[in-house]
Every structure is written in structure tokens, then in C-alpha cells.
Amino acid sequence: MTEQPAELGAALRGWRDRIVPAEVGLPAGLGRRAKGLRREELALLAGISVDYVIRLEQGRAHPSPQVVSALARALRLTGGERDHLFALAGQATPTSGHSSPHLTPSLQRLLDQLRGIPVGVFDAGWTLTAWNPLYAALFGDPTTLSARERNVVWAYHAGLPMRVRSTPELAAVFEEATVADLRSAAARFPADAELRALLDDLRAFPRFAELWESRTVGEHVAHSKVVDHPELGPTPVDCDVLEVPVSDLRLVVYTAPDEDAAERLRLLDVIGTQTLT
């Protein structure tokens, strides 16, 4: 084991120990011996296996940039700490030529404290990178999806099952706005290999390719949609897309347009992803 992987393991253990489980929505539990997060909990938050966390902490693994980013989000690292983690992992720190999905601690706190409101955080390519429990309860648990399946543009054009009802008018707005967003992202992050791979995959879909070649221009505006929840039935919500300043991220916030919808969201906040029987 070389000095660098050993330093990486020590840093991960130190950052893991300082996280209070309640801060990341996990129960403290009884008889905890770990000061902070258990390895199993870090693995869950970062979307990797427990065995991989163990190998990282023992200096027996070399994480990819994607895994480093996921660990930085899960551990709520500051910008400087995130850069240090990339250095310890032997990876180049993302520059202006690459998009960054990093959630700052303050943005993570905002996500945690927006109770009663479903919120999802998306990167520059429209891949879901973080969410609160009510988002998962309303739209389905994202942890069951692959990274590509969590990209809403790819999922839409691939015809994956979605809980959101659509109309031809709403579909056209979504298609044009997301193509415009991705065109802007491609111009801003020309060195981002993940984004290029996503665009290659998307151009295989005829409708996306048509809009891409037409140089269509669109923009996100506030709009309403209906979510067909398997337990609550049709649930209307208003949707707003909020850009995060000095970041490549955007928050998508869903609010209730009336008291009936608000009551449904309050009930959903209680039952979570459980199935009512």
C-alpha cells in the first residue's frame, strides 16, 4: 500500500467520523459504536458497495472521478476538501472544461431543510444527483435506477415508465428546453467526456436528433403537471426550475397548487415510499 492510498483511506475515515447520521437523514440507532457514519451508510449515500468503501479505506482501490464526486457529496465536503479528495485519489480536479455535480454543504442543508416540498437536484446534463425523501416518495426511489436511467432527458426519449402525465404541449416544451440546456452545457464544458457520451446516446433517438440539428431554442418556465402516484392517485403539482448561482446544478421544486394537493403531499411525507395495504 503506497502512501497516497493510505492518506486517502485516512481522510475518508476522518470525514466519515465527523458526519452526524441525523444530518443526512439516517436514524442514530441504539448502541452505535461508530462516531459518525458507518461504512454501510456511506456506501448507501454514495451509491457504491460496502466492499468498495472498505477497499478504499484500506488503500486497495483507485476510485474513478465519478466515485470521487459521489463520495464528496455523501461526505458533504467543502470545495477545498473536495479538491483534496480528488488529489488523494490521483484524479484531476474538475476544471471549467468539465461540469461539476458537487453539492456544497450549504446546498445540502437547504435540500435537507425543505421539508414538505419534493426537491430534486440535477447536474448540467439533467442527471438527478440528489433528492430529498419526499421527492423519492412522489416520483419513485431513484436508488433503484442506474446513472443513465436517472438522466431525465434520456429516460424520456428512451420511453422509460414515468409517473408524470404529459400533453403534447408540455412534451414540446420539455423537449425544446432540455435540448437547449444540453446545447449550452456542451458549449460550456467541451472537455466533459460524460456529457459527450450522454449526447452521443441521445442523438440515437430520432426526435432528439431532429431538435438538436434544428438548433431549437427553448427555456424552462414554471408549469403544472400531474403525478400518477400508485397509492395517492393523480396528484397535481407546480414545478419550478431554480438555477444555483456559481454552480452547474439546478433545483427542481414541486409545490402544491391547492389544499387538496397539499394534503396529499403531507400524507406522502408520512408514508414515504411505503406501500399502503
PDB file of N, CA, C and O in Angstrom, residues 60-101:
ATOM      1  N   ARG A  60      -6.789  -0.069  -1.129  1.00  0.00           N
ATOM      2  CA  ARG A  60      -6.693  -1.143  -2.124  1.00  0.00           C
ATOM      3  C   ARG A  60      -7.546  -0.872  -3.353  1.00  0.00           C
ATOM      4  O   ARG A  60      -7.807  -1.776  -4.140  1.00  0.00           O
ATOM      5  N   ALA A  61      -7.989   0.369  -3.528  1.00  0.00           N
ATOM      6  CA  ALA A  61      -8.814   0.698  -4.690  1.00  0.00           C
ATOM      7  C   ALA A  61      -8.463   2.093  -5.178  1.00  0.00           C
ATOM      8  O   ALA A  61      -8.002   2.943  -4.414  1.00  0.00           O
ATOM      9  N   HIS A  62      -8.682   2.319  -6.461  1.00  0.00           N
ATOM     10  CA  HIS A  62      -8.407   3.609  -7.089  1.00  0.00           C
ATOM     11  C   HIS A  62      -9.715   4.128  -7.683  1.00  0.00           C
ATOM     12  O   HIS A  62     -10.119   3.701  -8.767  1.00  0.00           O
ATOM     13  N   PRO A  63     -10.399   5.035  -6.996  1.00  0.00           N
ATOM     14  CA  PRO A  63     -11.732   5.466  -7.445  1.00  0.00           C
ATOM     15  C   PRO A  63     -11.687   6.314  -8.707  1.00  0.00           C
ATOM     16  O   PRO A  63     -10.742   7.067  -8.948  1.00  0.00           O
ATOM     17  N   SER A  64     -12.734   6.172  -9.513  1.00  0.00           N
ATOM     18  CA  SER A  64     -12.904   6.985 -10.715  1.00  0.00           C
ATOM     19  C   SER A  64     -13.345   8.386 -10.315  1.00  0.00           C
ATOM     20  O   SER A  64     -13.784   8.617  -9.174  1.00  0.00           O
ATOM     21  N   PRO A  65     -13.277   9.362 -11.234  1.00  0.00           N
ATOM     22  CA  PRO A  65     -13.785  10.702 -10.917  1.00  0.00           C
ATOM     23  C   PRO A  65     -15.246  10.698 -10.498  1.00  0.00           C
ATOM     24  O   PRO A  65     -15.651  11.490  -9.639  1.00  0.00           O
ATOM     25  N   GLN A  66     -16.046   9.797 -11.087  1.00  0.00           N
ATOM     26  CA  GLN A  66     -17.463   9.729 -10.735  1.00  0.00           C
ATOM     27  C   GLN A  66     -17.641   9.285  -9.277  1.00  0.00           C
ATOM     28  O   GLN A  66     -18.485   9.830  -8.546  1.00  0.00           O
ATOM     29  N   VAL A  67     -16.843   8.295  -8.853  1.00  0.00           N
ATOM     30  CA  VAL A  67     -16.930   7.820  -7.468  1.00  0.00           C
ATOM     31  C   VAL A  67     -16.431   8.895  -6.511  1.00  0.00           C
ATOM     32  O   VAL A  67     -17.009   9.110  -5.438  1.00  0.00           O
ATOM     33  N   VAL A  68     -15.360   9.602  -6.882  1.00  0.00           N
ATOM     34  CA  VAL A  68     -14.844  10.682  -6.037  1.00  0.00           C
ATOM     35  C   VAL A  68     -15.910  11.753  -5.836  1.00  0.00           C
ATOM     36  O   VAL A  68     -16.126  12.233  -4.718  1.00  0.00           O
ATOM     37  N   SER A  69     -16.593  12.120  -6.914  1.00  0.00           N
ATOM     38  CA  SER A  69     -17.662  13.118  -6.808  1.00  0.00           C
ATOM     39  C   SER A  69     -18.781  12.628  -5.901  1.00  0.00           C
ATOM     40  O   SER A  69     -19.322  13.389  -5.086  1.00  0.00           O
ATOM     41  N   ALA A  70     -19.150  11.348  -6.038  1.00  0.00           N
ATOM     42  CA  ALA A  70     -20.218  10.781  -5.204  1.00  0.00           C
ATOM     43  C   ALA A  70     -19.810  10.771  -3.732  1.00  0.00           C
ATOM     44  O   ALA A  70     -20.626  11.068  -2.845  1.00  0.00           O
ATOM     45  N   LEU A  71     -18.559  10.446  -3.453  1.00  0.00           N
ATOM     46  CA  LEU A  71     -18.074  10.448  -2.071  1.00  0.00           C
ATOM     47  C   LEU A  71     -18.068  11.869  -1.502  1.00  0.00           C
ATOM     48  O   LEU A  71     -18.429  12.076  -0.340  1.00  0.00           O
ATOM     49  N   ALA A  72     -17.652  12.834  -2.315  1.00  0.00           N
ATOM     50  CA  ALA A  72     -17.627  14.224  -1.853  1.00  0.00           C
ATOM     51  C   ALA A  72     -19.023  14.700  -1.488  1.00  0.00           C
ATOM     52  O   ALA A  72     -19.210  15.400  -0.488  1.00  0.00           O
ATOM     53  N   ARG A  73     -20.020  14.312  -2.300  1.00  0.00           N
ATOM     54  CA  ARG A  73     -21.404  14.695  -1.986  1.00  0.00           C
ATOM     55  C   ARG A  73     -21.868  14.018  -0.709  1.00  0.00           C
ATOM     56  O   ARG A  73     -22.469  14.652   0.162  1.00  0.00           O
ATOM     57  N   ALA A  74     -21.618  12.720  -0.600  1.00  0.00           N
ATOM     58  CA  ALA A  74     -22.093  11.963   0.562  1.00  0.00           C
ATOM     59  C   ALA A  74     -21.459  12.466   1.856  1.00  0.00           C
ATOM     60  O   ALA A  74     -22.119  12.494   2.909  1.00  0.00           O
ATOM     61  N   LEU A  75     -20.193  12.870   1.785  1.00  0.00           N
ATOM     62  CA  LEU A  75     -19.469  13.323   2.970  1.00  0.00           C
ATOM     63  C   LEU A  75     -19.624  14.823   3.218  1.00  0.00           C
ATOM     64  O   LEU A  75     -19.050  15.354   4.164  1.00  0.00           O
ATOM     65  N   ARG A  76     -20.342  15.503   2.341  1.00  0.00           N
ATOM     66  CA  ARG A  76     -20.622  16.930   2.485  1.00  0.00           C
ATOM     67  C   ARG A  76     -19.331  17.744   2.595  1.00  0.00           C
ATOM     68  O   ARG A  76     -19.164  18.567   3.492  1.00  0.00           O
ATOM     69  N   LEU A  77     -18.437  17.510   1.668  1.00  0.00           N
ATOM     70  CA  LEU A  77     -17.161  18.191   1.689  1.00  0.00           C
ATOM     71  C   LEU A  77     -17.281  19.613   1.163  1.00  0.00           C
ATOM     72  O   LEU A  77     -18.098  19.900   0.286  1.00  0.00           O
ATOM     73  N   THR A  78     -16.450  20.490   1.684  1.00  0.00           N
ATOM     74  CA  THR A  78     -16.359  21.840   1.144  1.00  0.00           C
ATOM     75  C   THR A  78     -15.615  21.781  -0.190  1.00  0.00           C
ATOM     76  O   THR A  78     -15.055  20.738  -0.569  1.00  0.00           O
ATOM     77  N   GLY A  79     -15.559  22.907  -0.900  1.00  0.00           N
ATOM     78  CA  GLY A  79     -14.859  22.936  -2.175  1.00  0.00           C
ATOM     79  C   GLY A  79     -13.391  22.546  -2.033  1.00  0.00           C
ATOM     80  O   GLY A  79     -12.850  21.771  -2.830  1.00  0.00           O
ATOM     81  N   GLY A  80     -12.726  23.081  -0.987  1.00  0.00           N
ATOM     82  CA  GLY A  80     -11.324  22.758  -0.777  1.00  0.00           C
ATOM     83  C   GLY A  80     -11.114  21.298  -0.422  1.00  0.00           C
ATOM     84  O   GLY A  80     -10.156  20.652  -0.889  1.00  0.00           O
ATOM     85  N   GLU A  81     -12.010  20.754   0.406  1.00  0.00           N
ATOM     86  CA  GLU A  81     -11.911  19.347   0.784  1.00  0.00           C
ATOM     87  C   GLU A  81     -12.151  18.448  -0.423  1.00  0.00           C
ATOM     88  O   GLU A  81     -11.491  17.417  -0.583  1.00  0.00           O
ATOM     89  N   ARG A  82     -13.090  18.840  -1.261  1.00  0.00           N
ATOM     90  CA  ARG A  82     -13.362  18.066  -2.469  1.00  0.00           C
ATOM     91  C   ARG A  82     -12.134  18.032  -3.370  1.00  0.00           C
ATOM     92  O   ARG A  82     -11.765  16.981  -3.901  1.00  0.00           O
ATOM     93  N   ASP A  83     -11.484  19.178  -3.563  1.00  0.00           N
ATOM     94  CA  ASP A  83     -10.279  19.215  -4.386  1.00  0.00           C
ATOM     95  C   ASP A  83      -9.190  18.329  -3.790  1.00  0.00           C
ATOM     96  O   ASP A  83      -8.457  17.647  -4.516  1.00  0.00           O
ATOM     97  N   HIS A  84      -9.072  18.332  -2.462  1.00  0.00           N
ATOM     98  CA  HIS A  84      -8.077  17.497  -1.789  1.00  0.00           C
ATOM     99  C   HIS A  84      -8.387  16.013  -2.001  1.00  0.00           C
ATOM    100  O   HIS A  84      -7.479  15.200  -2.211  1.00  0.00           O
ATOM    101  N   LEU A  85      -9.679  15.667  -1.960  1.00  0.00           N
ATOM    102  CA  LEU A  85     -10.071  14.279  -2.192  1.00  0.00           C
ATOM    103  C   LEU A  85      -9.693  13.839  -3.604  1.00  0.00           C
ATOM    104  O   LEU A  85      -9.186  12.729  -3.802  1.00  0.00           O
ATOM    105  N   PHE A  86      -9.922  14.694  -4.595  1.00  0.00           N
ATOM    106  CA  PHE A  86      -9.516  14.368  -5.960  1.00  0.00           C
ATOM    107  C   PHE A  86      -8.009  14.154  -6.038  1.00  0.00           C
ATOM    108  O   PHE A  86      -7.536  13.225  -6.704  1.00  0.00           O
ATOM    109  N   ALA A  87      -7.249  15.006  -5.352  1.00  0.00           N
ATOM    110  CA  ALA A  87      -5.796  14.872  -5.375  1.00  0.00           C
ATOM    111  C   ALA A  87      -5.361  13.559  -4.731  1.00  0.00           C
ATOM    112  O   ALA A  87      -4.483  12.844  -5.251  1.00  0.00           O
ATOM    113  N   LEU A  88      -5.942  13.217  -3.589  1.00  0.00           N
ATOM    114  CA  LEU A  88      -5.587  11.969  -2.909  1.00  0.00           C
ATOM    115  C   LEU A  88      -5.932  10.753  -3.765  1.00  0.00           C
ATOM    116  O   LEU A  88      -5.253   9.726  -3.706  1.00  0.00           O
ATOM    117  N   ALA A  89      -7.009  10.872  -4.550  1.00  0.00           N
ATOM    118  CA  ALA A  89      -7.432   9.763  -5.408  1.00  0.00           C
ATOM    119  C   ALA A  89      -6.622   9.692  -6.693  1.00  0.00           C
ATOM    120  O   ALA A  89      -6.823   8.783  -7.505  1.00  0.00           O
ATOM    121  N   GLY A  90      -5.705  10.657  -6.890  1.00  0.00           N
ATOM    122  CA  GLY A  90      -4.897  10.660  -8.105  1.00  0.00           C
ATOM    123  C   GLY A  90      -5.671  11.070  -9.332  1.00  0.00           C
ATOM    124  O   GLY A  90      -5.319  10.713 -10.457  1.00  0.00           O
ATOM    125  N   GLN A  91      -6.746  11.839  -9.134  1.00  0.00           N
ATOM    126  CA  GLN A  91      -7.586  12.294 -10.241  1.00  0.00           C
ATOM    127  C   GLN A  91      -7.462  13.801 -10.399  1.00  0.00           C
ATOM    128  O   GLN A  91      -7.273  14.530  -9.421  1.00  0.00           O
ATOM    129  N   ALA A  92      -7.571  14.262 -11.644  1.00  0.00           N
ATOM    130  CA  ALA A  92      -7.526  15.698 -11.901  1.00  0.00           C
ATOM    131  C   ALA A  92      -8.796  16.346 -11.352  1.00  0.00           C
ATOM    132  O   ALA A  92      -9.903  15.835 -11.547  1.00  0.00           O
ATOM    133  N   THR A  93      -8.615  17.457 -10.674  1.00  0.00           N
ATOM    134  CA  THR A  93      -9.772  18.193 -10.178  1.00  0.00           C
ATOM    135  C   THR A  93     -10.555  18.751 -11.359  1.00  0.00           C
ATOM    136  O   THR A  93      -9.959  19.315 -12.273  1.00  0.00           O
ATOM    137  N   PRO A  94     -11.879  18.577 -11.386  1.00  0.00           N
ATOM    138  CA  PRO A  94     -12.665  19.121 -12.493  1.00  0.00           C
ATOM    139  C   PRO A  94     -12.396  20.606 -12.690  1.00  0.00           C
ATOM    140  O   PRO A  94     -12.360  21.376 -11.731  1.00  0.00           O
ATOM    141  N   THR A  95     -12.191  20.992 -13.927  1.00  0.00           N
ATOM    142  CA  THR A  95     -11.914  22.384 -14.257  1.00  0.00           C
ATOM    143  C   THR A  95     -13.113  22.974 -14.979  1.00  0.00           C
ATOM    144  O   THR A  95     -14.168  22.348 -15.092  1.00  0.00           O
ATOM    145  N   SER A  96     -12.925  24.167 -15.523  1.00  0.00           N
ATOM    146  CA  SER A  96     -14.022  24.831 -16.227  1.00  0.00           C
ATOM    147  C   SER A  96     -14.452  24.062 -17.471  1.00  0.00           C
ATOM    148  O   SER A  96     -15.514  24.314 -18.022  1.00  0.00           O
ATOM    149  N   GLY A  97     -13.612  23.133 -17.945  1.00  0.00           N
ATOM    150  CA  GLY A  97     -13.979  22.331 -19.103  1.00  0.00           C
ATOM    151  C   GLY A  97     -14.855  21.146 -18.764  1.00  0.00           C
ATOM    152  O   GLY A  97     -15.280  20.409 -19.649  1.00  0.00           O
ATOM    153  N   HIS A  98     -15.110  20.932 -17.462  1.00  0.00           N
ATOM    154  CA  HIS A  98     -15.938  19.815 -17.007  1.00  0.00           C
ATOM    155  C   HIS A  98     -17.059  20.351 -16.125  1.00  0.00           C
ATOM    156  O   HIS A  98     -16.845  21.263 -15.329  1.00  0.00           O
ATOM    157  N   SER A  99     -18.228  19.761 -16.243  1.00  0.00           N
ATOM    158  CA  SER A  99     -19.308  20.137 -15.338  1.00  0.00           C
ATOM    159  C   SER A  99     -19.067  19.482 -13.991  1.00  0.00           C
ATOM    160  O   SER A  99     -18.405  18.452 -13.897  1.00  0.00           O
ATOM    161  N   SER A 100     -19.603  20.084 -12.951  1.00  0.00           N
ATOM    162  CA  SER A 100     -19.419  19.547 -11.607  1.00  0.00           C
ATOM    163  C   SER A 100     -20.768  19.301 -10.951  1.00  0.00           C
ATOM    164  O   SER A 100     -21.602  20.205 -10.889  1.00  0.00           O
ATOM    165  N   PRO A 101     -20.987  18.089 -10.430  1.00  0.00           N
ATOM    166  CA  PRO A 101     -22.237  17.804  -9.729  1.00  0.00           C
ATOM    167  C   PRO A 101     -22.118  18.007  -8.222  1.00  0.00           C
ATOM    168  O   PRO A 101     -22.961  17.559  -7.462  1.00  0.00           O
TER     169      PRO A 101
END
